[in-house]
């Protein structure tokens, strides 16, 4: 199992979750974060840190966001790993 970043992260991209990840499975895309399913160890440390509740266990992703499972798997390897907190997109000027 793995965790998945879903639609609420789009154009917001809070990074509170990345600093608690023990395996550096988060990747930074232009509009959101992605979790690499090959790296995620399902520790759930990131879930309570997400202020917009965008992170779900893959088997619990809401139906309307199921396609984000594939999006995370495809995009994570294409984007750089992120381990430090940054200003979210929704707060940048």
Short mmCIF file of the N, C-alpha and C atoms (twelve columns), coordinates in Angstrom:
data_MODEL
# 
_entry.id   MODEL 
# 
loop_
_atom_site.group_PDB 
_atom_site.id 
_atom_site.type_symbol 
_atom_site.label_atom_id 
_atom_site.label_alt_id 
_atom_site.label_comp_id 
_atom_site.label_asym_id 
_atom_site.label_seq_id 
_atom_site.Cartn_x 
_atom_site.Cartn_y 
_atom_site.Cartn_z 
_atom_site.pdbx_PDB_model_num 
ATOM 1   N N  . UNK A 1  0.839   -1.190 0.000   1 
ATOM 2   C CA . UNK A 1  0.000   0.000  0.000   1 
ATOM 3   C C  . UNK A 1  0.882   1.251  0.000   1 
ATOM 4   N N  . UNK A 2  0.275   2.317  -0.403  1 
ATOM 5   C CA . UNK A 2  0.965   3.593  -0.455  1 
ATOM 6   C C  . UNK A 2  -0.034  4.708  -0.179  1 
ATOM 7   N N  . UNK A 3  0.476   5.874  0.046   1 
ATOM 8   C CA . UNK A 3  -0.377  7.041  0.190   1 
ATOM 9   C C  . UNK A 3  -0.353  7.820  -1.120  1 
ATOM 10  N N  . UNK A 4  -1.395  8.620  -1.310  1 
ATOM 11  C CA . UNK A 4  -1.590  9.331  -2.568  1 
ATOM 12  C C  . UNK A 4  -1.954  10.781 -2.264  1 
ATOM 13  N N  . UNK A 5  -1.343  11.715 -2.990  1 
ATOM 14  C CA . UNK A 5  -1.714  13.123 -2.889  1 
ATOM 15  C C  . UNK A 5  -2.802  13.370 -3.928  1 
ATOM 16  N N  . UNK A 6  -3.906  13.987 -3.496  1 
ATOM 17  C CA . UNK A 6  -5.064  14.167 -4.374  1 
ATOM 18  C C  . UNK A 6  -5.352  15.640 -4.667  1 
ATOM 19  N N  . UNK A 7  -6.449  15.898 -5.330  1 
ATOM 20  C CA . UNK A 7  -6.848  17.201 -5.859  1 
ATOM 21  C C  . UNK A 7  -6.713  18.387 -4.907  1 
ATOM 22  N N  . UNK A 8  -6.998  18.269 -3.609  1 
ATOM 23  C CA . UNK A 8  -6.884  19.460 -2.753  1 
ATOM 24  C C  . UNK A 8  -5.482  20.087 -2.722  1 
ATOM 25  N N  . UNK A 9  -4.471  19.341 -3.134  1 
ATOM 26  C CA . UNK A 9  -3.103  19.878 -3.153  1 
ATOM 27  C C  . UNK A 9  -2.845  20.746 -4.384  1 
ATOM 28  N N  . UNK A 10 -3.640  20.585 -5.432  1 
ATOM 29  C CA . UNK A 10 -3.413  21.344 -6.658  1 
ATOM 30  C C  . UNK A 10 -3.491  22.848 -6.418  1 
ATOM 31  N N  . UNK A 11 -2.491  23.559 -6.909  1 
ATOM 32  C CA . UNK A 11 -2.371  25.015 -6.798  1 
ATOM 33  C C  . UNK A 11 -2.311  25.503 -5.358  1 
ATOM 34  N N  . UNK A 12 -1.972  24.646 -4.465  1 
ATOM 35  C CA . UNK A 12 -1.842  24.992 -3.066  1 
ATOM 36  C C  . UNK A 12 -0.444  24.568 -2.598  1 
ATOM 37  N N  . UNK A 13 -0.149  23.274 -2.725  1 
ATOM 38  C CA . UNK A 13 1.168   22.683 -2.484  1 
ATOM 39  C C  . UNK A 13 1.785   23.051 -1.133  1 
ATOM 40  N N  . UNK A 14 1.044   22.807 -0.062  1 
ATOM 41  C CA . UNK A 14 1.645   22.916 1.270   1 
ATOM 42  C C  . UNK A 14 2.701   21.834 1.396   1 
ATOM 43  N N  . UNK A 15 3.760   22.105 2.142   1 
ATOM 44  C CA . UNK A 15 4.846   21.142 2.270   1 
ATOM 45  C C  . UNK A 15 5.070   20.682 3.706   1 
ATOM 46  N N  . UNK A 16 4.091   20.893 4.559   1 
ATOM 47  C CA . UNK A 16 4.187   20.440 5.950   1 
ATOM 48  C C  . UNK A 16 4.442   18.933 6.011   1 
ATOM 49  N N  . UNK A 17 3.862   18.208 5.078   1 
ATOM 50  C CA . UNK A 17 3.947   16.751 5.044   1 
ATOM 51  C C  . UNK A 17 5.354   16.240 4.748   1 
ATOM 52  N N  . UNK A 18 6.106   16.966 3.951   1 
ATOM 53  C CA . UNK A 18 7.406   16.450 3.503   1 
ATOM 54  C C  . UNK A 18 8.430   16.385 4.621   1 
ATOM 55  N N  . UNK A 19 8.336   17.278 5.600   1 
ATOM 56  C CA . UNK A 19 9.341   17.309 6.661   1 
ATOM 57  C C  . UNK A 19 9.202   16.152 7.644   1 
ATOM 58  N N  . UNK A 20 8.050   15.502 7.669   1 
ATOM 59  C CA . UNK A 20 7.860   14.381 8.590   1 
ATOM 60  C C  . UNK A 20 8.066   13.026 7.922   1 
ATOM 61  N N  . UNK A 21 8.264   13.018 6.618   1 
ATOM 62  C CA . UNK A 21 8.419   11.760 5.880   1 
ATOM 63  C C  . UNK A 21 9.799   11.154 6.160   1 
ATOM 64  N N  . UNK A 22 9.843   9.940  6.702   1 
ATOM 65  C CA . UNK A 22 11.136  9.328  7.031   1 
ATOM 66  C C  . UNK A 22 11.873  8.736  5.833   1 
ATOM 67  N N  . UNK A 23 11.208  8.640  4.683   1 
ATOM 68  C CA . UNK A 23 11.839  7.991  3.528   1 
ATOM 69  C C  . UNK A 23 11.936  8.879  2.291   1 
ATOM 70  N N  . UNK A 24 11.639  10.160 2.429   1 
ATOM 71  C CA . UNK A 24 11.762  11.121 1.335   1 
ATOM 72  C C  . UNK A 24 10.997  10.669 0.081   1 
ATOM 73  N N  . UNK A 25 9.723   10.347 0.259   1 
ATOM 74  C CA . UNK A 25 8.922   9.858  -0.872  1 
ATOM 75  C C  . UNK A 25 8.158   10.963 -1.590  1 
ATOM 76  N N  . UNK A 26 8.238   12.210 -1.098  1 
ATOM 77  C CA . UNK A 26 7.522   13.309 -1.743  1 
ATOM 78  C C  . UNK A 26 8.348   13.930 -2.862  1 
ATOM 79  N N  . UNK A 27 7.641   14.284 -3.932  1 
ATOM 80  C CA . UNK A 27 8.265   14.928 -5.086  1 
ATOM 81  C C  . UNK A 27 7.483   16.195 -5.393  1 
ATOM 82  N N  . UNK A 28 8.207   17.241 -5.772  1 
ATOM 83  C CA . UNK A 28 7.603   18.552 -6.006  1 
ATOM 84  C C  . UNK A 28 7.342   18.788 -7.485  1 
ATOM 85  N N  . UNK A 29 6.060   18.893 -7.829  1 
ATOM 86  C CA . UNK A 29 5.671   19.241 -9.182  1 
ATOM 87  C C  . UNK A 29 5.368   20.725 -9.260  1 
ATOM 88  N N  . UNK A 30 5.021   21.199 -10.438 1 
ATOM 89  C CA . UNK A 30 4.741   22.628 -10.614 1 
ATOM 90  C C  . UNK A 30 3.519   23.090 -9.844  1 
ATOM 91  N N  . UNK A 31 2.485   22.245 -9.758  1 
ATOM 92  C CA . UNK A 31 1.251   22.690 -9.100  1 
ATOM 93  C C  . UNK A 31 0.871   21.883 -7.860  1 
ATOM 94  N N  . UNK A 32 1.567   20.771 -7.617  1 
ATOM 95  C CA . UNK A 32 1.240   19.964 -6.444  1 
ATOM 96  C C  . UNK A 32 2.388   19.030 -6.101  1 
ATOM 97  N N  . UNK A 33 2.241   18.333 -4.993  1 
ATOM 98  C CA . UNK A 33 3.207   17.320 -4.587  1 
ATOM 99  C C  . UNK A 33 2.722   15.954 -5.049  1 
ATOM 100 N N  . UNK A 34 3.664   15.014 -5.147  1 
ATOM 101 C CA . UNK A 34 3.338   13.639 -5.503  1 
ATOM 102 C C  . UNK A 34 4.072   12.712 -4.553  1 
ATOM 103 N N  . UNK A 35 3.493   11.555 -4.293  1 
ATOM 104 C CA . UNK A 35 4.137   10.533 -3.472  1 
ATOM 105 C C  . UNK A 35 4.566   9.400  -4.390  1 
ATOM 106 N N  . UNK A 36 5.822   9.008  -4.264  1 
ATOM 107 C CA . UNK A 36 6.345   7.892  -5.047  1 
ATOM 108 C C  . UNK A 36 5.886   6.588  -4.385  1 
ATOM 109 N N  . UNK A 37 5.051   5.804  -5.061  1 
ATOM 110 C CA . UNK A 37 4.561   4.568  -4.447  1 
ATOM 111 C C  . UNK A 37 5.657   3.530  -4.229  1 
ATOM 112 N N  . UNK A 38 6.770   3.672  -4.934  1 
ATOM 113 C CA . UNK A 38 7.890   2.745  -4.766  1 
ATOM 114 C C  . UNK A 38 8.689   3.051  -3.498  1 
ATOM 115 N N  . UNK A 39 8.546   4.276  -2.983  1 
ATOM 116 C CA . UNK A 39 9.322   4.704  -1.820  1 
ATOM 117 C C  . UNK A 39 8.488   4.746  -0.543  1 
ATOM 118 N N  . UNK A 40 7.214   5.081  -0.656  1 
ATOM 119 C CA . UNK A 40 6.331   5.236  0.505   1 
ATOM 120 C C  . UNK A 40 6.264   3.938  1.308   1 
ATOM 121 N N  . UNK A 41 6.419   4.063  2.630   1 
ATOM 122 C CA . UNK A 41 6.365   2.895  3.505   1 
ATOM 123 C C  . UNK A 41 5.061   2.837  4.298   1 
ATOM 124 N N  . UNK A 42 4.091   3.678  3.946   1 
ATOM 125 C CA . UNK A 42 2.772   3.637  4.557   1 
ATOM 126 C C  . UNK A 42 2.823   3.906  6.065   1 
ATOM 127 N N  . UNK A 43 3.673   4.848  6.474   1 
ATOM 128 C CA . UNK A 43 3.797   5.144  7.899   1 
ATOM 129 C C  . UNK A 43 2.706   6.081  8.409   1 
ATOM 130 N N  . UNK A 44 2.045   6.778  7.495   1 
ATOM 131 C CA . UNK A 44 0.946   7.704  7.788   1 
ATOM 132 C C  . UNK A 44 1.366   8.989  8.501   1 
ATOM 133 N N  . UNK A 45 2.656   9.242  8.642   1 
ATOM 134 C CA . UNK A 45 3.125   10.457 9.321   1 
ATOM 135 C C  . UNK A 45 2.664   11.719 8.607   1 
ATOM 136 N N  . UNK A 46 2.535   11.652 7.296   1 
ATOM 137 C CA . UNK A 46 2.178   12.821 6.493   1 
ATOM 138 C C  . UNK A 46 0.701   13.197 6.585   1 
ATOM 139 N N  . UNK A 47 -0.151  12.231 6.802   1 
ATOM 140 C CA . UNK A 47 -1.600  12.454 6.731   1 
ATOM 141 C C  . UNK A 47 -2.074  13.574 7.665   1 
ATOM 142 N N  . UNK A 48 -1.758  13.538 8.953   1 
ATOM 143 C CA . UNK A 48 -2.249  14.610 9.833   1 
ATOM 144 C C  . UNK A 48 -1.577  15.960 9.608   1 
ATOM 145 N N  . UNK A 49 -0.458  15.982 8.883   1 
ATOM 146 C CA . UNK A 49 0.266   17.227 8.641   1 
ATOM 147 C C  . UNK A 49 -0.316  18.039 7.490   1 
ATOM 148 N N  . UNK A 50 -1.097  17.424 6.634   1 
ATOM 149 C CA . UNK A 50 -1.638  18.108 5.455   1 
ATOM 150 C C  . UNK A 50 -2.811  19.004 5.863   1 
ATOM 151 N N  . UNK A 51 -2.638  20.333 5.743   1 
ATOM 152 C CA . UNK A 51 -3.698  21.249 6.182   1 
ATOM 153 C C  . UNK A 51 -4.939  21.249 5.293   1 
ATOM 154 N N  . UNK A 52 -4.834  20.670 4.093   1 
ATOM 155 C CA . UNK A 52 -5.997  20.640 3.192   1 
ATOM 156 C C  . UNK A 52 -6.555  19.223 3.004   1 
ATOM 157 N N  . UNK A 53 -6.055  18.291 3.795   1 
ATOM 158 C CA . UNK A 53 -6.529  16.897 3.777   1 
ATOM 159 C C  . UNK A 53 -6.497  16.303 2.369   1 
ATOM 160 N N  . UNK A 54 -5.324  16.389 1.744   1 
ATOM 161 C CA . UNK A 54 -5.157  15.908 0.373   1 
ATOM 162 C C  . UNK A 54 -4.525  14.523 0.281   1 
ATOM 163 N N  . UNK A 55 -4.100  13.945 1.407   1 
ATOM 164 C CA . UNK A 55 -3.351  12.690 1.382   1 
ATOM 165 C C  . UNK A 55 -4.219  11.548 1.915   1 
ATOM 166 N N  . UNK A 56 -4.290  10.477 1.104   1 
ATOM 167 C CA . UNK A 56 -5.110  9.315  1.447   1 
ATOM 168 C C  . UNK A 56 -4.325  8.030  1.219   1 
ATOM 169 N N  . UNK A 57 -4.632  7.009  1.989   1 
ATOM 170 C CA . UNK A 57 -4.155  5.674  1.700   1 
ATOM 171 C C  . UNK A 57 -4.774  5.281  0.369   1 
ATOM 172 N N  . UNK A 58 -4.015  4.629  -0.504  1 
ATOM 173 C CA . UNK A 58 -4.518  4.345  -1.854  1 
ATOM 174 C C  . UNK A 58 -5.872  3.651  -1.867  1 
ATOM 175 N N  . UNK A 59 -6.120  2.766  -0.943  1 
ATOM 176 C CA . UNK A 59 -7.411  2.068  -0.932  1 
ATOM 177 C C  . UNK A 59 -8.550  2.925  -0.376  1 
ATOM 178 N N  . UNK A 60 -8.226  4.094  0.185   1 
ATOM 179 C CA . UNK A 60 -9.242  4.990  0.734   1 
ATOM 180 C C  . UNK A 60 -9.427  6.279  -0.068  1 
ATOM 181 N N  . UNK A 61 -8.784  6.369  -1.220  1 
ATOM 182 C CA . UNK A 61 -8.931  7.569  -2.047  1 
ATOM 183 C C  . UNK A 61 -10.400 7.679  -2.473  1 
ATOM 184 N N  . UNK A 62 -11.016 8.859  -2.277  1 
ATOM 185 C CA . UNK A 62 -12.405 9.033  -2.717  1 
ATOM 186 C C  . UNK A 62 -12.550 8.728  -4.216  1 
ATOM 187 N N  . UNK A 63 -13.677 8.195  -4.580  1 
ATOM 188 C CA . UNK A 63 -13.926 7.755  -5.957  1 
ATOM 189 C C  . UNK A 63 -13.576 8.828  -7.000  1 
ATOM 190 N N  . UNK A 64 -13.963 10.073 -6.739  1 
ATOM 191 C CA . UNK A 64 -13.735 11.137 -7.721  1 
ATOM 192 C C  . UNK A 64 -12.247 11.459 -7.896  1 
ATOM 193 N N  . UNK A 65 -11.399 10.956 -7.030  1 
ATOM 194 C CA . UNK A 65 -9.962  11.237 -7.110  1 
ATOM 195 C C  . UNK A 65 -9.130  9.978  -7.357  1 
ATOM 196 N N  . UNK A 66 -9.746  8.873  -7.681  1 
ATOM 197 C CA . UNK A 66 -9.013  7.614  -7.898  1 
ATOM 198 C C  . UNK A 66 -7.917  7.755  -8.959  1 
ATOM 199 N N  . UNK A 67 -8.130  8.616  -9.948  1 
ATOM 200 C CA . UNK A 67 -7.121  8.779  -11.004 1 
ATOM 201 C C  . UNK A 67 -5.810  9.366  -10.471 1 
ATOM 202 N N  . UNK A 68 -5.836  9.954  -9.277  1 
ATOM 203 C CA . UNK A 68 -4.610  10.491 -8.690  1 
ATOM 204 C C  . UNK A 68 -3.642  9.386  -8.267  1 
ATOM 205 N N  . UNK A 69 -4.118  8.179  -8.100  1 
ATOM 206 C CA . UNK A 69 -3.219  7.059  -7.795  1 
ATOM 207 C C  . UNK A 69 -2.235  6.903  -8.950  1 
ATOM 208 N N  . UNK A 70 -2.739  6.899  -10.156 1 
ATOM 209 C CA . UNK A 70 -1.897  6.776  -11.346 1 
ATOM 210 C C  . UNK A 70 -1.076  8.043  -11.577 1 
ATOM 211 N N  . UNK A 71 -1.672  9.202  -11.340 1 
ATOM 212 C CA . UNK A 71 -0.955  10.469 -11.519 1 
ATOM 213 C C  . UNK A 71 0.268   10.520 -10.612 1 
ATOM 214 N N  . UNK A 72 0.117   10.139 -9.341  1 
ATOM 215 C CA . UNK A 72 1.260   10.131 -8.422  1 
ATOM 216 C C  . UNK A 72 2.341   9.169  -8.907  1 
ATOM 217 N N  . UNK A 73 1.930   7.972  -9.330  1 
ATOM 218 C CA . UNK A 73 2.895   6.971  -9.796  1 
ATOM 219 C C  . UNK A 73 3.656   7.442  -11.028 1 
ATOM 220 N N  . UNK A 74 2.976   8.158  -11.901 1 
ATOM 221 C CA . UNK A 74 3.625   8.643  -13.123 1 
ATOM 222 C C  . UNK A 74 4.465   9.894  -12.903 1 
ATOM 223 N N  . UNK A 75 3.979   10.820 -12.087 1 
ATOM 224 C CA . UNK A 75 4.652   12.109 -11.933 1 
ATOM 225 C C  . UNK A 75 5.801   12.105 -10.919 1 
ATOM 226 N N  . UNK A 76 5.698   11.331 -9.865  1 
ATOM 227 C CA . UNK A 76 6.747   11.345 -8.838  1 
ATOM 228 C C  . UNK A 76 8.139   11.108 -9.417  1 
ATOM 229 N N  . UNK A 77 8.337   10.091 -10.248 1 
ATOM 230 C CA . UNK A 77 9.687   9.873  -10.788 1 
ATOM 231 C C  . UNK A 77 10.186  10.987 -11.705 1 
ATOM 232 N N  . UNK A 78 9.285   11.808 -12.211 1 
ATOM 233 C CA . UNK A 78 9.656   12.892 -13.121 1 
ATOM 234 C C  . UNK A 78 9.981   14.199 -12.401 1 
ATOM 235 N N  . UNK A 79 9.694   14.259 -11.111 1 
ATOM 236 C CA . UNK A 79 9.856   15.501 -10.333 1 
ATOM 237 C C  . UNK A 79 10.910  15.316 -9.247  1 
ATOM 238 N N  . UNK A 80 11.543  16.414 -8.828  1 
ATOM 239 C CA . UNK A 80 12.577  16.300 -7.799  1 
ATOM 240 C C  . UNK A 80 12.006  15.975 -6.427  1 
ATOM 241 N N  . UNK A 81 12.783  15.256 -5.640  1 
ATOM 242 C CA . UNK A 81 12.426  14.965 -4.248  1 
ATOM 243 C C  . UNK A 81 12.417  16.277 -3.473  1 
ATOM 244 N N  . UNK A 82 11.471  16.397 -2.554  1 
ATOM 245 C CA . UNK A 82 11.412  17.569 -1.689  1 
ATOM 246 C C  . UNK A 82 11.401  17.096 -0.237  1 
ATOM 247 N N  . UNK A 83 12.260  17.710 0.589   1 
ATOM 248 C CA . UNK A 83 12.358  17.314 1.991   1 
ATOM 249 C C  . UNK A 83 12.239  18.495 2.949   1 
ATOM 250 N N  . UNK A 84 12.205  19.710 2.405   1 
ATOM 251 C CA . UNK A 84 12.149  20.903 3.255   1 
ATOM 252 C C  . UNK A 84 10.863  21.674 3.022   1 
ATOM 253 N N  . UNK A 85 10.406  22.318 4.076   1 
ATOM 254 C CA . UNK A 85 9.184   23.104 3.987   1 
ATOM 255 C C  . UNK A 85 9.430   24.362 3.158   1 
ATOM 256 N N  . UNK A 86 8.468   24.672 2.285   1 
ATOM 257 C CA . UNK A 86 8.528   25.855 1.436   1 
ATOM 258 C C  . UNK A 86 7.216   26.627 1.562   1 
ATOM 259 N N  . UNK A 87 7.218   27.864 1.090   1 
ATOM 260 C CA . UNK A 87 6.004   28.645 1.055   1 
ATOM 261 C C  . UNK A 87 5.034   28.005 0.076   1 
ATOM 262 N N  . UNK A 88 3.799   27.729 0.492   1 
ATOM 263 C CA . UNK A 88 2.832   27.108 -0.420  1 
ATOM 264 C C  . UNK A 88 2.491   28.023 -1.606  1 
ATOM 265 N N  . UNK A 89 2.112   27.416 -2.707  1 
ATOM 266 C CA . UNK A 89 1.734   28.200 -3.887  1 
ATOM 267 C C  . UNK A 89 0.617   29.185 -3.560  1 
ATOM 268 N N  . UNK A 90 -0.334  28.747 -2.757  1 
ATOM 269 C CA . UNK A 90 -1.488  29.593 -2.456  1 
ATOM 270 C C  . UNK A 90 -1.133  30.796 -1.583  1 
ATOM 271 N N  . UNK A 91 0.090   30.856 -1.064  1 
ATOM 272 C CA . UNK A 91 0.529   31.996 -0.245  1 
ATOM 273 C C  . UNK A 91 1.623   32.803 -0.926  1 
ATOM 274 N N  . UNK A 92 2.058   32.387 -2.112  1 
ATOM 275 C CA . UNK A 92 3.079   33.131 -2.836  1 
ATOM 276 C C  . UNK A 92 2.466   34.329 -3.517  1 
ATOM 277 N N  . UNK A 93 3.246   35.405 -3.610  1 
ATOM 278 C CA . UNK A 93 2.758   36.632 -4.244  1 
ATOM 279 C C  . UNK A 93 3.432   36.864 -5.559  1 
# 
